[in-house]
Coordinates of C-alpha atoms in Angstrom, one line a residue:
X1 CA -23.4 -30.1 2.5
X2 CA -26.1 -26.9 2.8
X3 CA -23.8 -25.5 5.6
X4 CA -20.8 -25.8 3.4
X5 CA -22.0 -23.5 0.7
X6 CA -23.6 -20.5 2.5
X7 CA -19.9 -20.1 3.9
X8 CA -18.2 -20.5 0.9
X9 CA -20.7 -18.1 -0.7
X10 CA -20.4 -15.7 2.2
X11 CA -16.7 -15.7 1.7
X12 CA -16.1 -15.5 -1.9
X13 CA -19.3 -12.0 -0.9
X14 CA -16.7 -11.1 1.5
X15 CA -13.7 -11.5 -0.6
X16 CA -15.1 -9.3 -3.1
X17 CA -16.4 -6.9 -0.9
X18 CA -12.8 -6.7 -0.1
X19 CA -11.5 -6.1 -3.4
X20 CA -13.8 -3.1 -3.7
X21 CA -12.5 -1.4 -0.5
X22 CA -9.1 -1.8 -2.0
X23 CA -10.1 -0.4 -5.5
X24 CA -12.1 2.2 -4.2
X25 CA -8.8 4.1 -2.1
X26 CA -6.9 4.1 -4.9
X27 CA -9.8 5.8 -7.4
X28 CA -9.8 8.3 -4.5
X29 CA -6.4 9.2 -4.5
X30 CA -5.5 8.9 -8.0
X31 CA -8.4 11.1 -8.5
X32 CA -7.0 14.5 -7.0
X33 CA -3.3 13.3 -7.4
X34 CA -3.6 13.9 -11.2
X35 CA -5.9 17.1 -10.6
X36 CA -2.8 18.9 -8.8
X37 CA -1.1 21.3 -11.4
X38 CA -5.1 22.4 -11.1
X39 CA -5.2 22.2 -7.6
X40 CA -2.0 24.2 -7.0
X41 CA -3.5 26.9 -9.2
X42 CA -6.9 27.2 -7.4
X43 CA -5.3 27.2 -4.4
X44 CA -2.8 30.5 -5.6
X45 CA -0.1 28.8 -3.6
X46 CA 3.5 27.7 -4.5
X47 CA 4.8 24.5 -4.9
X48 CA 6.5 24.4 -1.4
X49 CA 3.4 25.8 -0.4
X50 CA 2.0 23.0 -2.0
X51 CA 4.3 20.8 -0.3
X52 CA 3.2 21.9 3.0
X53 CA -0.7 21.7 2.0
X54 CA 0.1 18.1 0.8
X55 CA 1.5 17.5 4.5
X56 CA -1.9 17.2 6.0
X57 CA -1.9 13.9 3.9
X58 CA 0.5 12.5 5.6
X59 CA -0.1 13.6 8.9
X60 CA -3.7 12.0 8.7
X61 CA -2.2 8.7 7.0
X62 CA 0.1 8.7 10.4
X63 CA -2.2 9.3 12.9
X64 CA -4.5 6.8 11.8
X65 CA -1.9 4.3 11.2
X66 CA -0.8 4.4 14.8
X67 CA -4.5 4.2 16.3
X68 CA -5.4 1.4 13.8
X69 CA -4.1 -1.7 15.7
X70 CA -5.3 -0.7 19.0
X71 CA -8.7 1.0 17.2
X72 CA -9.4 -3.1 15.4
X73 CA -8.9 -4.5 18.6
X74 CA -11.5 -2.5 20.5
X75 CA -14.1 -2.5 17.5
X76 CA -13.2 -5.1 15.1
X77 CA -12.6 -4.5 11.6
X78 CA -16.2 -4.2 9.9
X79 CA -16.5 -1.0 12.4
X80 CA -13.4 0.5 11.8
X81 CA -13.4 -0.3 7.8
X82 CA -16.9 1.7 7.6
X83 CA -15.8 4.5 9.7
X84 CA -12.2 4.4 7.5
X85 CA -14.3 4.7 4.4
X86 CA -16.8 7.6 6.1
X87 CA -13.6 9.5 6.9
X88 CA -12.2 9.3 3.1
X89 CA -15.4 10.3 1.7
X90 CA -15.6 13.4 4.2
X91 CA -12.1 14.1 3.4
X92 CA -12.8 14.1 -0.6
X93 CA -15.8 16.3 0.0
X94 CA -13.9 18.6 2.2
X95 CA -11.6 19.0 -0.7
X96 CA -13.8 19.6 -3.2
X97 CA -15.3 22.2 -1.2
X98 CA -12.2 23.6 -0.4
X99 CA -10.9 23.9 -4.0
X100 CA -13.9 25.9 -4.5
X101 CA -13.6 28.4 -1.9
X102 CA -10.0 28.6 -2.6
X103 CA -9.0 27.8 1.1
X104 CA -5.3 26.0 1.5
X105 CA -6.1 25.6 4.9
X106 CA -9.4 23.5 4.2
X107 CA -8.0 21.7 1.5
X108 CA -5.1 20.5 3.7
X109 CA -7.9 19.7 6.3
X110 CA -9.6 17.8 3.9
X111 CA -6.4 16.0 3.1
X112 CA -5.8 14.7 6.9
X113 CA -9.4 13.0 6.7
X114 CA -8.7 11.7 3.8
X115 CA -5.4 10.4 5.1
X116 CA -6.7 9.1 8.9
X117 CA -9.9 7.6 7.2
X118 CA -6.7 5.3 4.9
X119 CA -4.8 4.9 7.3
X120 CA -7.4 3.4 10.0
X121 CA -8.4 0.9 7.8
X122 CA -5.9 -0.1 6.3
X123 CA -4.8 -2.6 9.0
X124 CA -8.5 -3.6 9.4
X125 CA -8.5 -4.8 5.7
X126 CA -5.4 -6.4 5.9
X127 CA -7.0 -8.3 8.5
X128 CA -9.4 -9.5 6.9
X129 CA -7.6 -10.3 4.1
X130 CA -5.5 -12.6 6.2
X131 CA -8.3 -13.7 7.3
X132 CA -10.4 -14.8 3.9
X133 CA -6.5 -16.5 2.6
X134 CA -7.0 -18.7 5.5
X135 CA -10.8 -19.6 4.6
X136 CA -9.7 -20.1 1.1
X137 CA -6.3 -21.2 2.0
X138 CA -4.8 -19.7 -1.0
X139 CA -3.3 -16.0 -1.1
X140 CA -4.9 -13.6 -2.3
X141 CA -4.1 -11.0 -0.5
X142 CA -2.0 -9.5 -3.3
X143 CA -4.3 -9.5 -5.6
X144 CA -6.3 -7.0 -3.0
X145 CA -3.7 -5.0 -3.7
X146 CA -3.4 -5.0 -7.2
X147 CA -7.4 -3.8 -7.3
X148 CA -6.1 -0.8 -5.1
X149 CA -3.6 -0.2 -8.0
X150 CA -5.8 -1.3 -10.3
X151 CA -8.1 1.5 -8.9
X152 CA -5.5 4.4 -9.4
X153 CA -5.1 3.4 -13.0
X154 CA -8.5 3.7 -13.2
X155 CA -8.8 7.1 -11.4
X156 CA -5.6 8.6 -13.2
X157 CA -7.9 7.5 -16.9
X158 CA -11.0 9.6 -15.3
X159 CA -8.5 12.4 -14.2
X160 CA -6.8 12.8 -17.8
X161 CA -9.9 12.8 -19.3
X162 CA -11.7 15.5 -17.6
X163 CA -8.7 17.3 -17.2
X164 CA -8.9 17.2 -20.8
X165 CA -12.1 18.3 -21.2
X166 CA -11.3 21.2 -18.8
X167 CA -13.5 20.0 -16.2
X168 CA -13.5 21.9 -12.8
X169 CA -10.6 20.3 -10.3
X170 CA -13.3 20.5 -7.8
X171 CA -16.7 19.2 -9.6
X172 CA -14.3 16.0 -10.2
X173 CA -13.3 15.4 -6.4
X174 CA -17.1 16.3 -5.1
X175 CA -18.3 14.0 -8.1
X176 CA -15.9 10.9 -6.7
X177 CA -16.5 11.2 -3.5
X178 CA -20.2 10.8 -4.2
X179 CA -19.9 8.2 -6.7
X180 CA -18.2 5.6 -4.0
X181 CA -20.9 6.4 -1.3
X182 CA -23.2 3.1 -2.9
X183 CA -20.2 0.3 -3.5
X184 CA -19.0 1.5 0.0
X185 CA -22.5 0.8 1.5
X186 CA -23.0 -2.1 -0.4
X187 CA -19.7 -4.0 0.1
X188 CA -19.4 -3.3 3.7
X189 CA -22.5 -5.6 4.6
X190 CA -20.3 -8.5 3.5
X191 CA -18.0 -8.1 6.4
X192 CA -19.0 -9.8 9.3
X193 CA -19.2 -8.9 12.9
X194 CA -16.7 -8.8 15.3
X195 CA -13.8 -9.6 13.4
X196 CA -10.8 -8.5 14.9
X197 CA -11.9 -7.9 18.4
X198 CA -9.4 -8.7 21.2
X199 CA -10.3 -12.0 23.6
X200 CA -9.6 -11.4 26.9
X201 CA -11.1 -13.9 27.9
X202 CA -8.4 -16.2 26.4
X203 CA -5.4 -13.9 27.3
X204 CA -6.2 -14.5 30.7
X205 CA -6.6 -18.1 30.1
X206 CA -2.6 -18.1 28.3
X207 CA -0.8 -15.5 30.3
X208 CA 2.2 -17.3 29.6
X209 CA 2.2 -16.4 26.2
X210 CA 5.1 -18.2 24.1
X211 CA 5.8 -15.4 21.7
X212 CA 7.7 -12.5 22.8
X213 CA 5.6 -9.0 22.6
X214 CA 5.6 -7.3 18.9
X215 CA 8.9 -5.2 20.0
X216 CA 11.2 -7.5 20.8
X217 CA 10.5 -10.1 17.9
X218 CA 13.4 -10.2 16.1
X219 CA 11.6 -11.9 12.8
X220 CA 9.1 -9.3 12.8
X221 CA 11.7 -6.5 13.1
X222 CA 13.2 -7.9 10.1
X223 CA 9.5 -8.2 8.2
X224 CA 9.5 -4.2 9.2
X225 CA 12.8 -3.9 7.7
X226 CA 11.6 -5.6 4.7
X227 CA 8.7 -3.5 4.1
X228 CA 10.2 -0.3 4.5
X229 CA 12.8 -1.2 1.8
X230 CA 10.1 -2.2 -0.5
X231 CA 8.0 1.0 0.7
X232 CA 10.8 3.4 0.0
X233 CA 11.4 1.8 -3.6
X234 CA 7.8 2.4 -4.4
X235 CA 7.4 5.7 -2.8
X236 CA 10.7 6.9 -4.8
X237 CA 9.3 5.9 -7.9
X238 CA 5.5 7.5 -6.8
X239 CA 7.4 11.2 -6.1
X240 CA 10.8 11.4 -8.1
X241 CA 10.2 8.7 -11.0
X242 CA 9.0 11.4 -14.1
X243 CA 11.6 13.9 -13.1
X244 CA 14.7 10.9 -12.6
X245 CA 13.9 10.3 -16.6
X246 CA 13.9 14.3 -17.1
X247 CA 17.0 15.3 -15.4
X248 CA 19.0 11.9 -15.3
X249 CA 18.0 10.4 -18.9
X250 CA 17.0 13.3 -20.8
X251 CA 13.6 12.7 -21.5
X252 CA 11.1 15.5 -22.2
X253 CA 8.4 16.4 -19.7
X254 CA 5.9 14.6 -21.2
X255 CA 7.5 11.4 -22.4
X256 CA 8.5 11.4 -18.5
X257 CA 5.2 11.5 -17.2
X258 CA 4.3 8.7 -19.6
X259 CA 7.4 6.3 -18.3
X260 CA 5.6 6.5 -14.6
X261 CA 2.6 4.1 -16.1
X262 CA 5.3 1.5 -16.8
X263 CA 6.3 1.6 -13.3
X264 CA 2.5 0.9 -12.3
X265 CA 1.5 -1.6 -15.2
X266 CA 4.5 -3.5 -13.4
X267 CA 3.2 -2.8 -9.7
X268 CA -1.0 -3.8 -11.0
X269 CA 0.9 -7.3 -12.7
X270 CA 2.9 -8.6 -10.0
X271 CA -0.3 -7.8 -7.7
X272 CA -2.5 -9.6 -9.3
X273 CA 0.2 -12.8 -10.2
X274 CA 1.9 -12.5 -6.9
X275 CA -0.5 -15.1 -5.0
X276 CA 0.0 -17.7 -8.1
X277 CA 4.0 -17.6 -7.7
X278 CA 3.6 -17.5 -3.3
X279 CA 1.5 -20.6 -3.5
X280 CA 3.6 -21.9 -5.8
X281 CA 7.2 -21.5 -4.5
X282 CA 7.2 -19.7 -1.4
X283 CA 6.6 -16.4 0.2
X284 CA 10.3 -16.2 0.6
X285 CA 11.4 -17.3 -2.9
X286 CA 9.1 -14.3 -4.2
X287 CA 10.2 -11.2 -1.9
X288 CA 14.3 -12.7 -2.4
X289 CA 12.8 -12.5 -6.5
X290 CA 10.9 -9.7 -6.4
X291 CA 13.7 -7.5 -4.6
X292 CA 16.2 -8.8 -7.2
X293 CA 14.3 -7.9 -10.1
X294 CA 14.0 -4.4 -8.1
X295 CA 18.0 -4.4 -7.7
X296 CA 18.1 -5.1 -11.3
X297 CA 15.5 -2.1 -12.6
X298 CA 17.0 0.6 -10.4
X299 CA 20.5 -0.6 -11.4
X300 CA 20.3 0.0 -14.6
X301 CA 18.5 3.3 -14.2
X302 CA 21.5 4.2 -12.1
X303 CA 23.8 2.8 -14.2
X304 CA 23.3 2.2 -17.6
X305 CA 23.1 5.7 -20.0
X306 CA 20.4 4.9 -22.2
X307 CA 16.7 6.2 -22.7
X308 CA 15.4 3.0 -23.4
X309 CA 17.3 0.9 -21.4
X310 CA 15.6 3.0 -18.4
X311 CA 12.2 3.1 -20.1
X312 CA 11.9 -0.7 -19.7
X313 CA 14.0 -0.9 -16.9
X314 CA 10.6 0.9 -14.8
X315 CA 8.7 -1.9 -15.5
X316 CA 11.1 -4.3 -13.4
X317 CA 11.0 -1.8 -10.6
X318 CA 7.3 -2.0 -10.5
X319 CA 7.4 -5.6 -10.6
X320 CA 10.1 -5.8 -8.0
X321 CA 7.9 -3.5 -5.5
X322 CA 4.9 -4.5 -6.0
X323 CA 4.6 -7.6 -3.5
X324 CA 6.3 -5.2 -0.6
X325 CA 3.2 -4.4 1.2
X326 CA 0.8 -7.2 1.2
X327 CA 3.3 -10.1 1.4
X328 CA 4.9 -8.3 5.0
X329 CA 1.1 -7.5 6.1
X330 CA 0.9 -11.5 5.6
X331 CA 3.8 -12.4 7.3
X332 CA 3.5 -10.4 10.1
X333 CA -0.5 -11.6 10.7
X334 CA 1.8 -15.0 10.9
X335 CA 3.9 -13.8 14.0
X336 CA 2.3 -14.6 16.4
X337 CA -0.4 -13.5 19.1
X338 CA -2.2 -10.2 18.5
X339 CA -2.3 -10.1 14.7
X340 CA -3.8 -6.4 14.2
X341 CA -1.1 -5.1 16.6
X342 CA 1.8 -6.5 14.4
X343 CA 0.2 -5.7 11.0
X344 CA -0.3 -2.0 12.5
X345 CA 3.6 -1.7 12.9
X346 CA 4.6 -3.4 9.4
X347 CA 2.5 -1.1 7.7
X348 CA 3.6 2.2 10.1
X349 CA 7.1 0.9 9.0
X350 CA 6.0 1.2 5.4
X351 CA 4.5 4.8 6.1
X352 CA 7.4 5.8 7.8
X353 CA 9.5 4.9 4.3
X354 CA 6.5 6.5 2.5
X355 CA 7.1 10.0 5.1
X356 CA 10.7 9.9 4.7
X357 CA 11.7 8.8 1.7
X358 CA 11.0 12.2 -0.2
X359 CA 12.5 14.7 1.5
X360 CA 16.1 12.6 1.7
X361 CA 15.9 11.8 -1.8
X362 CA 15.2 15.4 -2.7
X363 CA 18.2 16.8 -0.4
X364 CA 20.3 14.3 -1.8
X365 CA 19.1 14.8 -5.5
X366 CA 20.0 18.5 -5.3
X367 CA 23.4 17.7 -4.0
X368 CA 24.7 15.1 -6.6
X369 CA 21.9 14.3 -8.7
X370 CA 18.7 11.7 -8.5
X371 CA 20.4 8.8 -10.4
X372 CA 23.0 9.0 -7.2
X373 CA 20.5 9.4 -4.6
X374 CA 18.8 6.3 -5.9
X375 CA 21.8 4.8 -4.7
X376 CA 20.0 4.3 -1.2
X377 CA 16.8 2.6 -2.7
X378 CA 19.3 0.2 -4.2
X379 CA 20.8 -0.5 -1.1
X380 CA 17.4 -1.0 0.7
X381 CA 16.6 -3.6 -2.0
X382 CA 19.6 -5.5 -1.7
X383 CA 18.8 -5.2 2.4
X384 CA 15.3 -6.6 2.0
X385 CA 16.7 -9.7 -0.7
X386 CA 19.5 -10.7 2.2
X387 CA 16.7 -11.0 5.0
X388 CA 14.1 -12.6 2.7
X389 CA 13.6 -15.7 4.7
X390 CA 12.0 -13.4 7.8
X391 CA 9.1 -13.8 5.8
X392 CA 8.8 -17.5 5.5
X393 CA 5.4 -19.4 7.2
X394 CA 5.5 -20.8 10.3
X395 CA 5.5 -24.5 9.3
X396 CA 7.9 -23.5 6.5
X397 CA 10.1 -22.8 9.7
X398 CA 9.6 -25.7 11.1
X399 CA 10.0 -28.0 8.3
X400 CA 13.6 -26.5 7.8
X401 CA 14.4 -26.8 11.5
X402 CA 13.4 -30.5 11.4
X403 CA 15.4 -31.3 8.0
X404 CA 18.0 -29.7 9.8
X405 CA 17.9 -31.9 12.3
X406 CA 17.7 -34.8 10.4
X407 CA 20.7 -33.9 8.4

């Protein structure tokens, strides 16, 4: 019985420790996201040369997307989480820094550590999110990810705020990045050792692995698939949802900035209810739901010619996105062999959606108007509801291959 209950105690520490290094990201980013009118102006630039300085962002995410699988499996996640976190709070500083000299060029540099230090770790806390489900055996990996949106709400409060009070864009990002240094130091000696790391010990004992490798599973395409629908849904709504209600529904400015914390009150409650309704039902009961009630939101925004009609119709989007990414990163731990390897191209799917998804929308927006365009986020959704069951568990596979048989 006394061994039992330093292991449940270390994991609820680690769990926890978890949540924190998804809260903390999204304080970060919410933090100079709502600073940029301010930032823009520091900088003296335009907005496409704001678009271009807010490149670096994704060019960082990218690059440390596609090192992350590889980087876990050579370090294990603790490491790579603590140098993830390093990098973001070098990145933040770097920005702050930058807004104060005025310098683009550093801020966009600041942006890219910001960006690799996310995008490094983001595989290594899915990891061991899968991980602590497992030792709990109940999900709550979603609910990791509604602290991360939970932290931008958060961040986006702080940012109004001093905003409102006129404080400096650049005393609040050098202030953050500061303020997270402690939990960050804190919460990381909760994650054990490790973690992550590749065996090869036991490769070469199996080299007749079962499972094909990560590119030629066909389920695991499809859980790629999936997430980049659900990706491209909520990066839509992240970069076009305010000026949709503008231009397509007639809303002022300000009322359409307002209609975006609908969107996210929707994306923070499925989050943190997701892992009640997956252990409930099933993981692909929820994604075919959650996609339907996205179909159903952007439908009537597309649709349907009516302010409020589309103000609570941003609340089902939410909703309907907001299981996309840490439901996939689940399913495709569940593959097989290699877990970080597989999470790492799920989630570079969903960054792919997160890259492209802007500029198309924007083309096609200027051509025959945003309600259109969101014509293809529609179309993902109803993609990512028809190959729902690429999702399902292993031994939910099984159990239907069986009953099949039997019948």
């Amino acid at each position: 019985m006394s061994a039992v209950i330093p292991n449940r105690k270390a994991t609820q520490l680690r769990t926890w420790a978890l949540f924190a290094f998804f809260f903390l990201p999204g304080l970060v980013m919410a933090s100079w996201a709502t600073r940029t009118p301010a930032i823009r102006d520091t900088l003296s630039v335009s907005t496409a040369g704001m678009g271009i300085v807010l490149f670096g962002l994704s060019v960082g995410s990218m690059s440390g997307i596609l090192c992350s699988g590889w980087l876990v499996k050579r370090f294990g996640t603790r490491n790579i989480i603590r140098s993830g976190m390093t990098l973001m709070v070098t990145g933040m500083l770097v920005m702050g820094v930058a807004l104060f000299l005025s310098s683009p060029v550093l801020f966009a540099l600041g942006l890219a550590i910001l960006g690799a230090g996310l995008g490094s770790s983001e595989v290594a806390m899915n990891v061991e999110g899968a991980i602590v489900e497992g030792l709990l055996k109940k999900t709550v990996l979603p609910m990791m990810h509604g602290f991360y949106s939970l932290g931008t709400l958060v961040g986006a409060g702080i940012g109004m705020s001093l905003t409102a009070f006129n404080f400096s864009a650049y005393g609040h990002l050098l202030v953050i990045g500061l303020l997270v240094i402690t939990p960050i130091v804190i919460a990381i000696t909760a994650i054990p050792h490790g973690v992550g790391k590749s065996d090869k010990g036991a490769d070469a004992e199996n080299p007749h692995e079962p499972h094909p490798p990560f590119y030629k599973d066909l389920q695991l395409i499809l859980i790629g698939t999936i997430v980049l629908a659900m990706a491209f849904a909520e990066g839509s709504a992240n970069d076009w949802l305010p000026l949709l209600m503008v231009d397509g529904h007639g809303f002022n400015p300000t009322s359409g900035s307002m209609i975006y914390v609908g969107f996210t009150l929707g994306m923070t409650v499925g989050r943190f209810t997701g892992g009640w309704f997956i252990d409930r039902y099933s993981r692909v009961t929820v994604v075919r739901a959650c996609a339907l009630m996205g179909i159903l939101g952007i439908g009537l925004i597309i649709f349907v010619d009516n302010a409020f009609v589309a103000g609570i119709s941003v609340i089902l989007w939410g909703l309907g996105t907001s299981l996309g990414f840490p439901l996939t990163i689940s399913a495709a731990g569940d593959t097989g062999p290699d877990p970080a390897t597989r999470v790492s191209v799920v989630a570079a799917s969903g960054y792919i959606a997160f890259l492209v998804g802007p500029p198309l929308l924007g083309f096609l927006g200027e051509h025959y108007g945003l309600r259109l365009a969101m014509l293809v986020v529609l179309s993902l959704m109803v993609v990512a509801a028809l190959i729902a069951k690429a999702v399902a568990k292993p031994t939910d596979l099984v159990t239907d291959s069986l009953e099949g048989r039997v019948r």
